[in-house]
Tab-separated table of C-alpha atoms in Angstrom:
chain	number	residue	atom	x	y	z
A	7	UNK	CA	31.780	18.329	39.325
A	8	UNK	CA	28.605	16.511	38.377
A	9	UNK	CA	27.983	13.397	40.513
A	10	UNK	CA	27.922	10.071	38.735
A	11	UNK	CA	24.413	8.631	38.255
A	12	UNK	CA	23.537	5.963	40.824
A	13	UNK	CA	24.110	2.426	39.772
A	14	UNK	CA	20.871	0.632	38.692
A	15	UNK	CA	19.722	-1.962	41.268
A	16	UNK	CA	19.794	-4.998	38.975
A	17	UNK	CA	23.132	-4.199	37.311
A	18	UNK	CA	24.807	-7.403	38.495
A	19	UNK	CA	22.158	-9.684	36.928
A	20	UNK	CA	22.674	-11.404	33.643
A	21	UNK	CA	19.525	-12.598	31.969
A	22	UNK	CA	19.181	-14.840	28.881
A	23	UNK	CA	15.881	-14.171	27.083
A	24	UNK	CA	15.125	-17.229	24.943
A	25	UNK	CA	11.364	-16.467	24.785
A	26	UNK	CA	9.317	-15.110	21.912
A	27	UNK	CA	6.324	-12.788	21.618
A	28	UNK	CA	5.155	-11.213	24.791
A	29	UNK	CA	4.961	-12.637	28.327
A	30	UNK	CA	8.532	-13.981	28.676
A	31	UNK	CA	10.224	-11.214	26.671
A	32	UNK	CA	8.324	-8.475	28.503
A	33	UNK	CA	9.412	-9.887	31.866
A	34	UNK	CA	13.022	-9.669	30.602
A	35	UNK	CA	12.406	-6.117	29.457
A	36	UNK	CA	11.272	-5.161	32.950
A	37	UNK	CA	14.459	-6.582	34.424
A	38	UNK	CA	16.588	-4.816	31.818
A	39	UNK	CA	14.917	-1.496	32.587
A	40	UNK	CA	16.477	-1.590	36.062
A	41	UNK	CA	19.908	-2.492	34.938
A	42	UNK	CA	20.013	-6.247	34.282
A	43	UNK	CA	22.214	-7.243	31.357
A	44	UNK	CA	19.720	-8.929	29.063
A	45	UNK	CA	20.890	-10.996	26.123
A	46	UNK	CA	18.080	-11.770	23.676
A	47	UNK	CA	18.663	-15.117	21.922
A	48	UNK	CA	16.778	-15.478	18.640
A	49	UNK	CA	16.762	-18.203	15.946
A	50	UNK	CA	19.092	-17.082	13.117
A	51	UNK	CA	16.404	-17.555	10.434
A	52	UNK	CA	13.170	-17.130	12.500
A	53	UNK	CA	13.434	-14.004	14.677
A	54	UNK	CA	11.048	-13.166	17.445
A	55	UNK	CA	7.653	-12.716	15.740
A	56	UNK	CA	7.039	-9.530	17.654
A	57	UNK	CA	9.473	-7.867	15.194
A	58	UNK	CA	6.748	-8.259	12.595
A	59	UNK	CA	3.651	-7.616	14.803
A	60	UNK	CA	1.710	-4.379	14.207
A	61	UNK	CA	2.670	-1.294	12.287
A	62	UNK	CA	6.203	-0.752	11.039
A	63	UNK	CA	8.174	2.291	9.921
A	64	UNK	CA	10.677	2.004	7.103
A	65	UNK	CA	10.390	-1.775	7.480
A	66	UNK	CA	11.246	-1.709	11.143
A	67	UNK	CA	8.611	-3.170	13.530
A	68	UNK	CA	7.734	-0.606	16.211
A	69	UNK	CA	6.431	-3.161	18.779
A	70	UNK	CA	9.975	-4.650	18.848
A	71	UNK	CA	11.473	-1.246	19.642
A	72	UNK	CA	9.511	-1.330	22.898
A	73	UNK	CA	9.764	-5.049	23.747
A	74	UNK	CA	13.444	-5.309	22.747
A	75	UNK	CA	14.729	-2.256	24.613
A	76	UNK	CA	17.742	-2.567	26.890
A	77	UNK	CA	18.565	-5.974	25.322
A	78	UNK	CA	21.584	-7.086	23.394
A	79	UNK	CA	20.543	-9.375	20.542
A	80	UNK	CA	22.284	-12.504	19.341
A	81	UNK	CA	21.327	-15.374	17.030
A	82	UNK	CA	21.633	-19.025	18.045
A	83	UNK	CA	19.962	-22.201	16.788
A	84	UNK	CA	19.477	-24.082	20.039
A	85	UNK	CA	18.414	-27.222	18.233
A	86	UNK	CA	21.975	-27.800	16.893
A	87	UNK	CA	24.933	-29.215	18.880
A	88	UNK	CA	26.810	-26.014	18.431
A	89	UNK	CA	23.878	-23.948	19.608
A	90	UNK	CA	23.388	-26.190	22.599
A	91	UNK	CA	27.019	-25.940	23.678
A	92	UNK	CA	27.108	-22.225	23.225
A	93	UNK	CA	23.951	-21.706	25.210
A	94	UNK	CA	25.332	-23.817	28.045
A	95	UNK	CA	28.484	-21.628	28.057
A	96	UNK	CA	26.338	-18.537	28.253
A	97	UNK	CA	24.211	-20.059	31.019
A	98	UNK	CA	27.352	-20.777	33.056
A	99	UNK	CA	27.804	-17.044	33.683
A	100	UNK	CA	24.102	-16.077	33.753
A	101	UNK	CA	21.715	-15.622	36.667
A	102	UNK	CA	18.396	-16.100	34.857
A	103	UNK	CA	17.161	-17.898	31.749
A	104	UNK	CA	13.629	-17.081	30.531
A	105	UNK	CA	12.050	-19.434	27.972
A	106	UNK	CA	8.592	-20.135	26.592
A	107	UNK	CA	8.989	-23.253	24.449
A	108	UNK	CA	6.401	-26.001	24.773
A	109	UNK	CA	7.240	-28.369	27.645
A	110	UNK	CA	9.800	-30.932	26.596
A	111	UNK	CA	11.402	-28.786	23.843
A	112	UNK	CA	14.480	-27.744	25.830
A	113	UNK	CA	14.796	-31.307	27.092
A	114	UNK	CA	14.766	-32.593	23.500
A	115	UNK	CA	17.687	-30.294	22.678
A	116	UNK	CA	19.676	-31.355	25.770
A	117	UNK	CA	19.007	-28.024	27.454
A	118	UNK	CA	16.667	-29.141	30.214
A	119	UNK	CA	17.004	-28.212	33.864
A	120	UNK	CA	19.502	-31.019	34.699
A	121	UNK	CA	21.860	-29.816	31.956
A	122	UNK	CA	21.439	-26.133	32.820
A	123	UNK	CA	21.881	-26.737	36.505
A	124	UNK	CA	24.970	-28.776	35.842
A	125	UNK	CA	26.418	-25.794	34.003
A	126	UNK	CA	25.378	-23.411	36.745
A	127	UNK	CA	23.571	-24.546	39.895
A	128	UNK	CA	22.812	-20.916	40.849
A	129	UNK	CA	20.722	-20.399	37.708
A	130	UNK	CA	17.070	-19.405	37.872
A	131	UNK	CA	15.110	-20.902	34.970
A	132	UNK	CA	11.758	-19.196	34.291
A	133	UNK	CA	9.528	-21.353	32.113
A	134	UNK	CA	6.586	-19.326	30.765
A	135	UNK	CA	3.942	-21.302	28.937
A	136	UNK	CA	0.254	-21.121	28.244
A	137	UNK	CA	-0.763	-23.968	30.528
A	138	UNK	CA	2.299	-24.853	32.715
A	139	UNK	CA	4.688	-27.687	32.587
A	140	UNK	CA	2.244	-30.516	33.436
A	141	UNK	CA	-1.424	-31.380	33.253
A	142	UNK	CA	-3.699	-32.405	30.353
A	143	UNK	CA	-3.246	-29.120	28.448
A	144	UNK	CA	0.512	-28.695	28.994
A	145	UNK	CA	1.429	-29.504	25.397
A	146	UNK	CA	-1.239	-27.394	23.730
A	147	UNK	CA	-0.155	-24.134	21.976
A	148	UNK	CA	-0.806	-21.361	24.495
A	149	UNK	CA	-1.396	-17.692	23.926
A	150	UNK	CA	-2.709	-14.843	26.120
A	151	UNK	CA	-6.024	-14.813	24.221
A	152	UNK	CA	-6.693	-18.372	25.439
A	153	UNK	CA	-5.964	-17.322	28.996
A	154	UNK	CA	-8.348	-14.423	28.674
A	155	UNK	CA	-11.038	-16.777	27.521
A	156	UNK	CA	-10.406	-19.580	29.997
A	157	UNK	CA	-9.864	-17.455	33.088
A	158	UNK	CA	-13.405	-16.018	33.131
A	159	UNK	CA	-12.226	-12.569	32.018
A	160	UNK	CA	-14.020	-12.618	28.630
A	161	UNK	CA	-17.163	-14.204	30.086
A	162	UNK	CA	-17.477	-11.237	32.503
A	163	UNK	CA	-16.524	-8.526	30.007
A	164	UNK	CA	-18.953	-6.827	27.604
A	165	UNK	CA	-22.551	-5.731	27.568
A	166	UNK	CA	-25.168	-7.956	29.239
A	167	UNK	CA	-26.815	-8.794	25.925
A	168	UNK	CA	-23.617	-8.984	23.928
A	169	UNK	CA	-20.957	-11.661	23.394
A	170	UNK	CA	-18.004	-12.356	25.644
A	171	UNK	CA	-15.376	-9.706	24.914
A	172	UNK	CA	-11.635	-10.094	24.532
A	173	UNK	CA	-9.239	-7.187	25.180
A	174	UNK	CA	-7.678	-5.520	22.089
A	175	UNK	CA	-4.181	-5.946	23.462
A	176	UNK	CA	-2.046	-8.591	25.271
A	177	UNK	CA	-3.643	-8.361	28.705
A	178	UNK	CA	-3.005	-11.877	29.986
A	179	UNK	CA	0.530	-11.807	28.538
A	180	UNK	CA	1.331	-8.540	30.278
A	181	UNK	CA	-0.053	-9.721	33.595
A	182	UNK	CA	2.004	-12.908	33.268
A	183	UNK	CA	5.096	-10.809	32.488
A	184	UNK	CA	4.642	-8.869	35.680
A	185	UNK	CA	4.227	-12.068	37.600
A	186	UNK	CA	7.303	-13.598	35.971
A	187	UNK	CA	9.490	-10.621	36.861
A	188	UNK	CA	8.234	-10.847	40.417
A	189	UNK	CA	8.862	-14.622	40.472
A	190	UNK	CA	12.432	-14.115	39.214
A	191	UNK	CA	13.286	-11.616	41.888
A	192	UNK	CA	11.677	-13.901	44.524
A	193	UNK	CA	13.773	-16.837	43.310
A	194	UNK	CA	16.904	-14.725	43.343
A	195	UNK	CA	16.133	-13.612	46.910
A	196	UNK	CA	15.830	-17.310	47.844
A	197	UNK	CA	19.126	-18.005	46.092
A	198	UNK	CA	20.842	-15.360	48.289
A	199	UNK	CA	19.891	-17.516	51.258
A	200	UNK	CA	20.391	-21.019	49.833
A	201	UNK	CA	23.088	-20.495	47.186
A	202	UNK	CA	21.006	-22.545	44.758
A	203	UNK	CA	18.852	-21.639	41.770
A	204	UNK	CA	15.489	-23.190	40.899
A	205	UNK	CA	12.802	-23.528	38.244
A	206	UNK	CA	9.876	-21.141	37.887
A	207	UNK	CA	6.756	-22.690	36.344
A	208	UNK	CA	4.639	-19.768	35.068
A	209	UNK	CA	1.380	-20.645	33.312
A	210	UNK	CA	-0.212	-17.692	31.551
A	211	UNK	CA	-3.695	-18.924	32.505
A	212	UNK	CA	-3.005	-18.344	36.202
A	213	UNK	CA	-1.905	-14.783	36.940
A	214	UNK	CA	-4.987	-13.260	35.233
A	215	UNK	CA	-7.152	-15.200	37.672
A	216	UNK	CA	-5.525	-13.288	40.506
A	217	UNK	CA	-6.410	-9.923	39.055
A	218	UNK	CA	-10.015	-10.999	38.453
A	219	UNK	CA	-10.557	-10.843	42.228
A	220	UNK	CA	-12.875	-13.021	44.292
A	221	UNK	CA	-14.821	-14.688	41.454
A	222	UNK	CA	-13.706	-18.229	42.406
A	223	UNK	CA	-14.407	-17.550	46.062
A	224	UNK	CA	-17.854	-16.205	45.301
A	225	UNK	CA	-18.665	-19.303	43.272
A	226	UNK	CA	-17.207	-21.655	45.898
A	227	UNK	CA	-19.154	-20.172	48.788
A	228	UNK	CA	-22.304	-18.880	47.107
A	229	UNK	CA	-22.537	-20.525	43.708
A	230	UNK	CA	-22.510	-16.970	42.252
A	231	UNK	CA	-21.245	-16.446	38.666
A	232	UNK	CA	-20.363	-12.892	37.858
A	233	UNK	CA	-22.381	-11.776	34.787
A	234	UNK	CA	-21.462	-9.333	32.069
A	235	UNK	CA	-22.566	-5.844	33.179
A	236	UNK	CA	-20.923	-3.583	30.553
A	237	UNK	CA	-19.330	-0.600	32.229
A	238	UNK	CA	-21.391	-1.008	35.378
A	239	UNK	CA	-20.289	-2.733	38.538
A	240	UNK	CA	-22.237	-5.139	40.735
A	241	UNK	CA	-20.355	-3.659	43.681
A	242	UNK	CA	-21.148	0.037	43.504
A	243	UNK	CA	-22.920	2.735	41.501
A	244	UNK	CA	-22.823	5.112	39.813
A	245	UNK	CA	-19.983	3.637	37.861
A	246	UNK	CA	-20.066	4.042	34.116
A	247	UNK	CA	-19.017	6.089	31.136
A	248	UNK	CA	-21.122	9.057	30.222
A	249	UNK	CA	-21.259	11.168	27.039
A	250	UNK	CA	-20.731	14.876	27.334
A	251	UNK	CA	-22.448	17.669	25.408
A	252	UNK	CA	-19.460	18.064	23.065
A	253	UNK	CA	-19.429	14.362	22.094
A	254	UNK	CA	-16.616	13.268	24.415
A	255	UNK	CA	-16.819	10.572	27.121
A	256	UNK	CA	-15.932	10.601	30.789
A	257	UNK	CA	-15.686	7.791	33.318
A	258	UNK	CA	-17.114	8.152	36.879
A	259	UNK	CA	-16.320	5.861	39.827
A	260	UNK	CA	-17.916	5.931	43.290
A	261	UNK	CA	-16.281	3.022	45.118
A	262	UNK	CA	-16.219	5.117	48.317
A	263	UNK	CA	-19.492	6.078	49.960
A	264	UNK	CA	-18.353	9.636	50.509
A	265	UNK	CA	-17.550	10.056	46.818
A	266	UNK	CA	-20.939	8.605	45.817
A	267	UNK	CA	-22.615	11.241	48.001
A	268	UNK	CA	-20.551	14.039	46.532
A	269	UNK	CA	-21.469	13.021	43.044
A	270	UNK	CA	-25.181	12.826	43.709
A	271	UNK	CA	-25.196	16.219	45.429
A	272	UNK	CA	-23.217	17.629	42.473
A	273	UNK	CA	-25.695	16.444	39.932
A	274	UNK	CA	-28.656	17.888	41.877
A	275	UNK	CA	-30.271	14.780	43.331
A	276	UNK	CA	-29.414	14.912	47.066
A	277	UNK	CA	-32.728	13.250	48.010
A	278	UNK	CA	-31.358	9.944	46.650
A	279	UNK	CA	-28.796	9.917	49.467
A	280	UNK	CA	-31.631	9.538	51.964
A	281	UNK	CA	-32.868	6.295	50.297
A	282	UNK	CA	-32.043	3.248	52.462
A	283	UNK	CA	-30.423	1.468	49.525
A	284	UNK	CA	-27.928	4.306	48.962
A	285	UNK	CA	-25.974	3.458	52.122
A	286	UNK	CA	-24.080	0.550	50.559
A	287	UNK	CA	-22.263	-0.057	47.265
A	288	UNK	CA	-24.327	-3.192	46.488
A	289	UNK	CA	-27.569	-1.283	47.274
A	290	UNK	CA	-26.604	1.498	44.877
A	291	UNK	CA	-25.653	-1.066	42.225
A	292	UNK	CA	-29.191	-2.510	42.408
A	293	UNK	CA	-30.527	0.969	41.554
A	294	UNK	CA	-27.965	1.781	38.901
A	295	UNK	CA	-30.653	2.796	36.404
A	296	UNK	CA	-31.787	5.616	38.646
A	297	UNK	CA	-28.268	6.768	39.405
A	298	UNK	CA	-27.079	6.558	35.827
A	299	UNK	CA	-30.028	8.616	34.636
A	300	UNK	CA	-29.224	11.309	37.201
A	301	UNK	CA	-25.518	11.452	36.465
A	302	UNK	CA	-25.820	10.942	32.719
A	303	UNK	CA	-28.430	13.708	32.387
A	304	UNK	CA	-26.276	16.180	34.237
A	305	UNK	CA	-23.073	15.342	32.363
A	306	UNK	CA	-24.892	15.250	29.030
A	307	UNK	CA	-25.749	18.940	29.335
A	308	UNK	CA	-22.100	19.969	29.867
A	309	UNK	CA	-18.868	19.862	27.898
A	310	UNK	CA	-16.144	17.498	29.001
A	311	UNK	CA	-14.111	20.409	30.415
A	312	UNK	CA	-17.150	21.730	32.336
A	313	UNK	CA	-17.904	18.326	33.748
A	314	UNK	CA	-14.295	17.697	34.712
A	315	UNK	CA	-13.935	21.099	36.403
A	316	UNK	CA	-17.131	20.633	38.414
A	317	UNK	CA	-16.266	17.159	39.555
A	318	UNK	CA	-12.766	18.176	40.591
A	319	UNK	CA	-14.119	21.144	42.556
A	320	UNK	CA	-16.530	18.731	44.348
A	321	UNK	CA	-13.689	16.233	44.993
A	322	UNK	CA	-15.578	13.541	43.066
A	323	UNK	CA	-13.765	10.922	40.947
A	324	UNK	CA	-13.894	11.475	37.215
A	325	UNK	CA	-11.503	10.901	34.258
A	326	UNK	CA	-11.699	11.622	30.588
A	327	UNK	CA	-11.909	8.632	28.253
A	328	UNK	CA	-8.726	9.117	26.194
A	329	UNK	CA	-7.445	7.631	23.003
A	330	UNK	CA	-3.655	7.401	22.545
A	331	UNK	CA	-3.465	10.910	21.014
A	332	UNK	CA	-4.817	12.429	24.224
A	333	UNK	CA	-2.677	10.152	26.347
A	334	UNK	CA	0.456	11.491	24.591
A	335	UNK	CA	-0.592	15.105	25.283
A	336	UNK	CA	-1.880	14.805	28.913
A	337	UNK	CA	-0.092	17.091	31.343
A	338	UNK	CA	-0.080	14.521	34.164
A	339	UNK	CA	1.621	11.935	32.028
A	340	UNK	CA	4.056	14.655	30.858
A	341	UNK	CA	4.827	15.611	34.441
A	342	UNK	CA	5.608	11.975	35.301
A	343	UNK	CA	7.576	11.462	32.095
A	344	UNK	CA	5.401	8.360	31.608
A	345	UNK	CA	5.988	8.544	27.859
A	346	UNK	CA	9.658	9.340	27.341
A	347	UNK	CA	11.840	9.937	24.323
A	348	UNK	CA	14.519	7.419	23.312
A	349	UNK	CA	17.052	8.142	20.584
A	350	UNK	CA	17.283	5.224	18.154
A	351	UNK	CA	19.954	4.802	15.473
A	352	UNK	CA	17.440	3.262	13.034
A	353	UNK	CA	14.422	5.514	13.408
A	354	UNK	CA	15.556	8.593	15.314
A	355	UNK	CA	13.715	9.869	18.437
A	356	UNK	CA	10.978	7.503	19.669
A	357	UNK	CA	8.373	8.200	22.298
A	358	UNK	CA	7.429	5.112	24.361
A	359	UNK	CA	6.322	4.111	27.765
A	360	UNK	CA	8.996	4.772	30.453
A	361	UNK	CA	10.105	2.247	33.067
A	362	UNK	CA	7.316	0.792	35.144
A	363	UNK	CA	7.920	2.707	38.377
A	364	UNK	CA	10.176	5.382	39.877
A	365	UNK	CA	12.763	4.618	42.553
A	366	UNK	CA	14.137	7.583	44.426
A	367	UNK	CA	17.740	6.366	44.870
A	368	UNK	CA	18.389	3.808	42.122
A	369	UNK	CA	16.065	4.611	39.189
A	370	UNK	CA	15.698	2.542	36.104
A	371	UNK	CA	16.329	3.858	32.598
A	372	UNK	CA	15.830	3.047	28.929
A	373	UNK	CA	19.393	2.822	27.563
A	374	UNK	CA	18.391	1.906	24.016
A	375	UNK	CA	15.391	0.709	22.016
A	376	UNK	CA	15.127	-2.717	20.431
A	377	UNK	CA	18.175	-3.512	18.303
A	378	UNK	CA	18.353	-5.260	14.953
A	379	UNK	CA	18.224	-9.035	14.730
A	380	UNK	CA	21.530	-10.561	15.857
A	381	UNK	CA	23.237	-7.179	16.123
A	382	UNK	CA	25.424	-8.145	19.104
A	383	UNK	CA	26.194	-11.791	18.275
A	384	UNK	CA	29.912	-11.417	17.586
A	385	UNK	CA	30.442	-9.099	20.565
A	386	UNK	CA	28.648	-11.378	23.081
A	387	UNK	CA	30.323	-14.543	21.799
A	388	UNK	CA	33.722	-12.838	21.868
A	389	UNK	CA	33.142	-11.886	25.451
A	390	UNK	CA	32.331	-15.552	26.075
A	391	UNK	CA	35.825	-16.461	24.872
A	392	UNK	CA	35.013	-17.637	21.329
A	393	UNK	CA	37.653	-16.648	18.793
A	394	UNK	CA	36.795	-15.011	15.462
A	395	UNK	CA	37.487	-18.270	13.540
A	396	UNK	CA	35.161	-20.198	15.964
A	397	UNK	CA	32.379	-17.629	15.434
A	398	UNK	CA	32.836	-17.800	11.629
A	399	UNK	CA	32.625	-21.608	11.836
A	400	UNK	CA	29.392	-21.456	13.788
A	401	UNK	CA	27.974	-19.063	11.277
A	402	UNK	CA	28.936	-21.308	8.340
A	403	UNK	CA	27.293	-24.236	10.121
A	404	UNK	CA	24.041	-22.285	10.391
A	405	UNK	CA	24.214	-22.079	14.224
A	406	UNK	CA	24.321	-18.286	14.144
């Protein structure tokens, strides 16, 4: 007899995802991947804009298939009395609400923290906004792009003689999503001790500052502002991308002194190791031109495969610069099942990123890809105790 699969670790959590676009919804996705019951609440006439972002197949947005996975979808106009009352009924049996409306919007609808806590004092309310719940910018429209600009990320990214550079994907939103999922689990751990829920105030402009490292500390103590250095680092060298003889690119990193020495021996310049400046990462960074010339010249006379094989034999750190086609074919990603196949009723088999990490005893799973707008409305509201006539009445009133 085949043993039953282990129960997912977050299976007892119920999450209401009221947010749109990326940071809040992605946090809910991460919780759903490990078993949380996530109910996606969308406006009946204005669905989550991520359904229309990026390429589509047969009129179905592909980004949504990723962002909406493991979520049941319902429609509810929260600005109406019927929507407000229904949401409060849902919140009464929920553990977490995630929202990203501008500060004051939920309060205007009668769905602020006092009302939600009155319905369920064990609830955790995660409020994900561009600038937080207070301060001079709190009511501005907030997107990840603005956080990437304001955090110092863009100013430090790009070539020295080029403009500040923004990432071509939702970096700040994704970092905020990770932070929000972490904050939710932290608040739920606190609830286990106190019996009470609480409010999470997540400003998208803040988590990206953490991953930027010690820039604020450097400025505070030394007045140092990190400049744009392209692919180079001010902390170590050689560290760059290098073109191979067959027109490909590879990336080399030498954060560890021992690895830097292996690289320089491999490329035939062992005399550089004897230079006094070679003994520290910052010293090597000051002589990046010399080191880049040595490494770049050696790599430029070899194919990518030849360079990779030689570096791996020397136990030096190298990686190919992939586009998504090569990512999808890479044997390491295949071994890890990093990109897994999900069967979808609308589009058939889909390959997408798997759950974020592997647990040996209680693994996560993708149970389904993003579902159509409002597909589970009747089922969820019936489970809530609403009768079929009540659901029809809400629909006629435009609430659903």
